[in-house]
Every structure is written in structure tokens, then in C-alpha cells.
Amino acid sequence: MSTIAFIGLGQMGDPMAKNLIKGGHTLKVFDLNKEAVQNLVNEGATATDSPASASQDVEFIVTMLPNGTLVKNVLFAENGVTSTMNKDALLIDMSTIHPFETDALIKEMANTGLQMMEAPVGRTSDHAVKGELLILAGGTKEQITKAQPLFDCMGSETIDAGGAGMGIRVKIINNYMSIALNALSAEATTLSEAIGLDFETALSVMNGTPAGKGHFTTTWPGKVLAGDLSPAFMVDLAHKDLGIALDLANQVNVPMVCGAHLVSFIVSPVRQGEGVKIGPLFLNNFG
Ligand code: NAD
């Protein structure tokens, strides 16, 4: 069992730290919010008065903070982690921050002989409470192996993302898809209701097609991901169908922010009479 400094005891950090204690680890905690610190002390953690005092004589330092500027401050400002951290300790940043900030922090730490990896998490605070987070580990194989007992307390699955900085990259890509699809789902729901379509019917249709199932598990594996870029559903037809949906939305006063942007994305190859290639992607496979 290890001695761990845990910094950032919010919605996610609080249950993650509690699960480390349940797993038998010894915790030294720090947060600007005294109530958050007291909640952990009630579970057996030791309160500290700065990131520096939390990080003294520990094997791991975990940070779970709102953004990259705060992570940088906690590491490098006066009374920061790096003023006391041991050379053989491992800092694990589990916050969601900009990947280029992660790269810069890892480099800055390495310049002073200190080790850092990132391990942002997928899923929600309910999963954090149950110790069922998805851990997206970016670091060397040795760092991930060393941190695995901690990850096993906080999560139910660890993905080795393929090296330093790759955990936060896959987290951002995943969240980009998830957030964009959520907004698109809300648009489709609102339009369904506005045109008098029973949403349960719309849902049952979309749940059986790539619209609801997603393209990565339906249309792409046998075509785009297999290197087959030949047209399946032509982009000029996609342009027409999108145009009809947008016209419909306009007539029933439903704003379609995502759809409006998609039209401008698709219109250019249609104008060129190609209907196939757009940037690095090939929108020939709507399914
Ligand atoms: P939160 O705002 O609930 O908690 C952040 C904590 O950090 C607070 O307790 C705050 O007091 C503390 N803090 C801020 N500045 C500090 C400083 N300088 N020193 C010490 N403590 C400081 O945020 P959260 O929801 O726990 O999210 C934390 C990270 O996890 C974020 O990067 C977020 O994007 C990511 N995340 C959140 C969720 C979620 O569902 N909430 C899911 C996955 C990932």
C-alpha cells in the first residue's frame, strides 16, 4: 500500500480519494475548500496546508483540478508540489486539461528530474463513487504498471493510450464526439417533436440505424476503416436531405445550429461536382 498526496477534492476528486482510502492507501489531502478537506479527514486522510506539504514523503501525487492553469499553479507556484516532491515519486494528473498543457507540464517536470504522467477519466461522478471510472492512462509502461494499484481503486477499466500525452488526447477526442453527438441528438429530438412525429417512433428507427448506433460500429468498419473510400451514399444526396431537414426546421421555428454548420461543410464538394472528398475525411459513407 502507498502513501498518496491527493489535491483537488471536488465532485470527482472526493469519491476518488475515498476509494483510495478504502483500498488501504494512506492519504494526505489538500484543497482550497476546507469542507472538502474535512470530508476526507473524516474518512481517515491527513489534512495538509499546501500542495508542498501534501507532497512531502509520498510515493504518488494525484491532481484532480478544474483546468490546466490551476494544475500548473499547484505544481510550480510557491508552496507547490515540485518544491517538496521526491525524485522517485510519480505525479499523476487526472484532470481534463489541454493536451499541449499536459505536454508542457511533463517536459517542465522532467527538466527538474521529476516524473509526471496523465490519467484523465471517462464516465461520471456516479461511476467515481462506485470506483468504476474509465482510466485513460498516458505514460510509459513502467509508470502505468506502477500506478495500476491506484487506478484499480478508482476505476474498473484502464486503457494504455500509447505514451505520454496520449491519455489526455484520447479523452479530448472522446469528449468531442460525445458532446457533439449529444447536441445533435437534442436537435433531432426537438425537430421530431416540432413536426408532430412521435418521438418513440423516431427513436426506434434511429436505434436500428447508424443515426443512433454511430458510424464507427456500423458503416465505417467494413468501408472507411478498411480503406474502401468508394462512394456508398453520395454527398449530394446528403446535402439534399440535410437541406430538407433545415427547411422543415425553419418553417416550424426550430433553431438547428449543428445542422446549419454541416451544410456549409458539405456544400463545397457538392459545388465542385465531386461529392466525395473533404479534407482528411471521406464523407461517402453515410449508410
Ligand atoms: P470540481 O469543481 O467539483 O472540483 C475541483 C476541486 O478543486 C474543488 O474542490 C476546488 O476547491 C479544488 N481546487 C481548485 N483550485 C485549487 C487549488 N489551486 N488548489 C487545491 N484545490 C483546488 O470539479 P470536478 O467535477 O471534480 O472535475 C475535476 C476534473 O475532472 C476536471 O478537470 C473535469 O473536467 C474532470 N472530469 C469531471 C467529470 C464530472 O463528471 N464532473 C467527469 C470526468 C472528468
PDB file of C-alpha atoms in Angstrom, residues 163-258:
ATOM      1  CA  GLY A 163       2.536   7.049 -24.273  1.00  0.00           C
ATOM      2  CA  ALA A 164       2.922  10.391 -22.544  1.00  0.00           C
ATOM      3  CA  GLY A 165       0.203  12.867 -23.536  1.00  0.00           C
ATOM      4  CA  MET A 166      -1.918  10.251 -25.338  1.00  0.00           C
ATOM      5  CA  GLY A 167      -4.330   9.713 -22.423  1.00  0.00           C
ATOM      6  CA  ILE A 168      -5.435  13.339 -22.458  1.00  0.00           C
ATOM      7  CA  ARG A 169      -5.594  13.321 -26.278  1.00  0.00           C
ATOM      8  CA  VAL A 170      -7.970  10.348 -26.360  1.00  0.00           C
ATOM      9  CA  LYS A 171     -10.031  11.904 -23.555  1.00  0.00           C
ATOM     10  CA  ILE A 172     -10.498  15.121 -25.552  1.00  0.00           C
ATOM     11  CA  ILE A 173     -11.336  13.269 -28.786  1.00  0.00           C
ATOM     12  CA  ASN A 174     -13.842  11.085 -26.924  1.00  0.00           C
ATOM     13  CA  ASN A 175     -15.468  14.079 -25.233  1.00  0.00           C
ATOM     14  CA  TYR A 176     -15.588  15.993 -28.510  1.00  0.00           C
ATOM     15  CA  MET A 177     -17.556  13.151 -30.120  1.00  0.00           C
ATOM     16  CA  SER A 178     -19.762  12.711 -27.093  1.00  0.00           C
ATOM     17  CA  ILE A 179     -20.605  16.408 -26.668  1.00  0.00           C
ATOM     18  CA  ALA A 180     -21.197  16.957 -30.420  1.00  0.00           C
ATOM     19  CA  LEU A 181     -23.442  13.879 -30.667  1.00  0.00           C
ATOM     20  CA  ASN A 182     -25.374  14.990 -27.601  1.00  0.00           C
ATOM     21  CA  ALA A 183     -26.081  18.410 -29.176  1.00  0.00           C
ATOM     22  CA  LEU A 184     -27.077  16.752 -32.460  1.00  0.00           C
ATOM     23  CA  SER A 185     -29.349  14.328 -30.580  1.00  0.00           C
ATOM     24  CA  ALA A 186     -31.078  17.276 -28.895  1.00  0.00           C
ATOM     25  CA  GLU A 187     -31.611  18.976 -32.277  1.00  0.00           C
ATOM     26  CA  ALA A 188     -33.101  15.835 -33.806  1.00  0.00           C
ATOM     27  CA  THR A 189     -35.389  15.359 -30.783  1.00  0.00           C
ATOM     28  CA  THR A 190     -36.649  18.947 -30.896  1.00  0.00           C
ATOM     29  CA  LEU A 191     -37.297  18.794 -34.631  1.00  0.00           C
ATOM     30  CA  SER A 192     -39.143  15.461 -34.309  1.00  0.00           C
ATOM     31  CA  GLU A 193     -41.495  16.929 -31.746  1.00  0.00           C
ATOM     32  CA  ALA A 194     -41.964  20.203 -33.669  1.00  0.00           C
ATOM     33  CA  ILE A 195     -43.087  18.367 -36.828  1.00  0.00           C
ATOM     34  CA  GLY A 196     -45.565  16.202 -34.902  1.00  0.00           C
ATOM     35  CA  LEU A 197     -43.588  12.960 -35.143  1.00  0.00           C
ATOM     36  CA  ASP A 198     -43.996  10.544 -32.243  1.00  0.00           C
ATOM     37  CA  PHE A 199     -40.508  10.550 -30.708  1.00  0.00           C
ATOM     38  CA  GLU A 200     -40.706   6.897 -29.642  1.00  0.00           C
ATOM     39  CA  THR A 201     -41.140   6.014 -33.327  1.00  0.00           C
ATOM     40  CA  ALA A 202     -38.201   8.234 -34.325  1.00  0.00           C
ATOM     41  CA  LEU A 203     -36.131   6.681 -31.556  1.00  0.00           C
ATOM     42  CA  SER A 204     -36.882   3.098 -32.550  1.00  0.00           C
ATOM     43  CA  VAL A 205     -35.943   3.850 -36.178  1.00  0.00           C
ATOM     44  CA  MET A 206     -32.694   5.643 -35.247  1.00  0.00           C
ATOM     45  CA  ASN A 207     -31.722   2.955 -32.735  1.00  0.00           C
ATOM     46  CA  GLY A 208     -31.646   0.499 -35.624  1.00  0.00           C
ATOM     47  CA  THR A 209     -29.570   2.662 -37.994  1.00  0.00           C
ATOM     48  CA  PRO A 210     -26.159   4.401 -37.935  1.00  0.00           C
ATOM     49  CA  ALA A 211     -28.008   7.584 -36.825  1.00  0.00           C
ATOM     50  CA  GLY A 212     -28.499   6.083 -33.385  1.00  0.00           C
ATOM     51  CA  LYS A 213     -25.853   3.359 -33.326  1.00  0.00           C
ATOM     52  CA  GLY A 214     -22.995   5.567 -34.535  1.00  0.00           C
ATOM     53  CA  HIS A 215     -20.921   5.128 -37.671  1.00  0.00           C
ATOM     54  CA  PHE A 216     -17.782   3.729 -36.020  1.00  0.00           C
ATOM     55  CA  THR A 217     -19.535   0.453 -35.200  1.00  0.00           C
ATOM     56  CA  THR A 218     -21.771   0.217 -38.279  1.00  0.00           C
ATOM     57  CA  THR A 219     -20.768   1.762 -41.608  1.00  0.00           C
ATOM     58  CA  TRP A 220     -17.079   2.517 -41.072  1.00  0.00           C
ATOM     59  CA  PRO A 221     -15.536  -0.872 -40.111  1.00  0.00           C
ATOM     60  CA  GLY A 222     -16.316  -2.525 -43.459  1.00  0.00           C
ATOM     61  CA  LYS A 223     -15.518   0.534 -45.577  1.00  0.00           C
ATOM     62  CA  VAL A 224     -13.615   3.638 -44.437  1.00  0.00           C
ATOM     63  CA  LEU A 225     -11.617   1.834 -41.735  1.00  0.00           C
ATOM     64  CA  ALA A 226     -10.913  -0.991 -44.189  1.00  0.00           C
ATOM     65  CA  GLY A 227      -9.529   1.514 -46.692  1.00  0.00           C
ATOM     66  CA  ASP A 228     -12.543   1.424 -49.028  1.00  0.00           C
ATOM     67  CA  LEU A 229     -13.282   5.052 -49.882  1.00  0.00           C
ATOM     68  CA  SER A 230     -15.655   4.385 -52.755  1.00  0.00           C
ATOM     69  CA  PRO A 231     -18.994   6.222 -52.501  1.00  0.00           C
ATOM     70  CA  ALA A 232     -21.881   4.477 -50.754  1.00  0.00           C
ATOM     71  CA  PHE A 233     -24.317   7.280 -50.021  1.00  0.00           C
ATOM     72  CA  MET A 234     -23.416  10.267 -52.206  1.00  0.00           C
ATOM     73  CA  VAL A 235     -22.700  13.585 -50.586  1.00  0.00           C
ATOM     74  CA  ASP A 236     -25.042  15.446 -52.956  1.00  0.00           C
ATOM     75  CA  LEU A 237     -27.904  13.310 -51.640  1.00  0.00           C
ATOM     76  CA  ALA A 238     -26.764  14.028 -48.067  1.00  0.00           C
ATOM     77  CA  HIS A 239     -26.770  17.725 -48.978  1.00  0.00           C
ATOM     78  CA  LYS A 240     -30.347  17.477 -50.302  1.00  0.00           C
ATOM     79  CA  ASP A 241     -31.648  15.596 -47.234  1.00  0.00           C
ATOM     80  CA  LEU A 242     -29.926  17.939 -44.806  1.00  0.00           C
ATOM     81  CA  GLY A 243     -31.395  20.889 -46.747  1.00  0.00           C
ATOM     82  CA  ILE A 244     -34.918  19.453 -46.427  1.00  0.00           C
ATOM     83  CA  ALA A 245     -34.475  18.963 -42.671  1.00  0.00           C
ATOM     84  CA  LEU A 246     -33.188  22.520 -42.270  1.00  0.00           C
ATOM     85  CA  ASP A 247     -36.040  23.961 -44.358  1.00  0.00           C
ATOM     86  CA  LEU A 248     -38.508  21.989 -42.253  1.00  0.00           C
ATOM     87  CA  ALA A 249     -36.892  23.301 -39.071  1.00  0.00           C
ATOM     88  CA  ASN A 250     -37.010  26.850 -40.382  1.00  0.00           C
ATOM     89  CA  GLN A 251     -40.734  26.553 -41.120  1.00  0.00           C
ATOM     90  CA  VAL A 252     -41.536  25.253 -37.634  1.00  0.00           C
ATOM     91  CA  ASN A 253     -39.110  27.700 -35.935  1.00  0.00           C
ATOM     92  CA  VAL A 254     -36.608  25.192 -34.585  1.00  0.00           C
ATOM     93  CA  PRO A 255     -33.015  26.500 -34.481  1.00  0.00           C
ATOM     94  CA  MET A 256     -30.598  23.932 -35.984  1.00  0.00           C
ATOM     95  CA  VAL A 257     -27.155  25.221 -35.037  1.00  0.00           C
ATOM     96  CA  CYS A 258     -25.299  21.954 -35.709  1.00  0.00           C
TER      97      CYS A 258
END
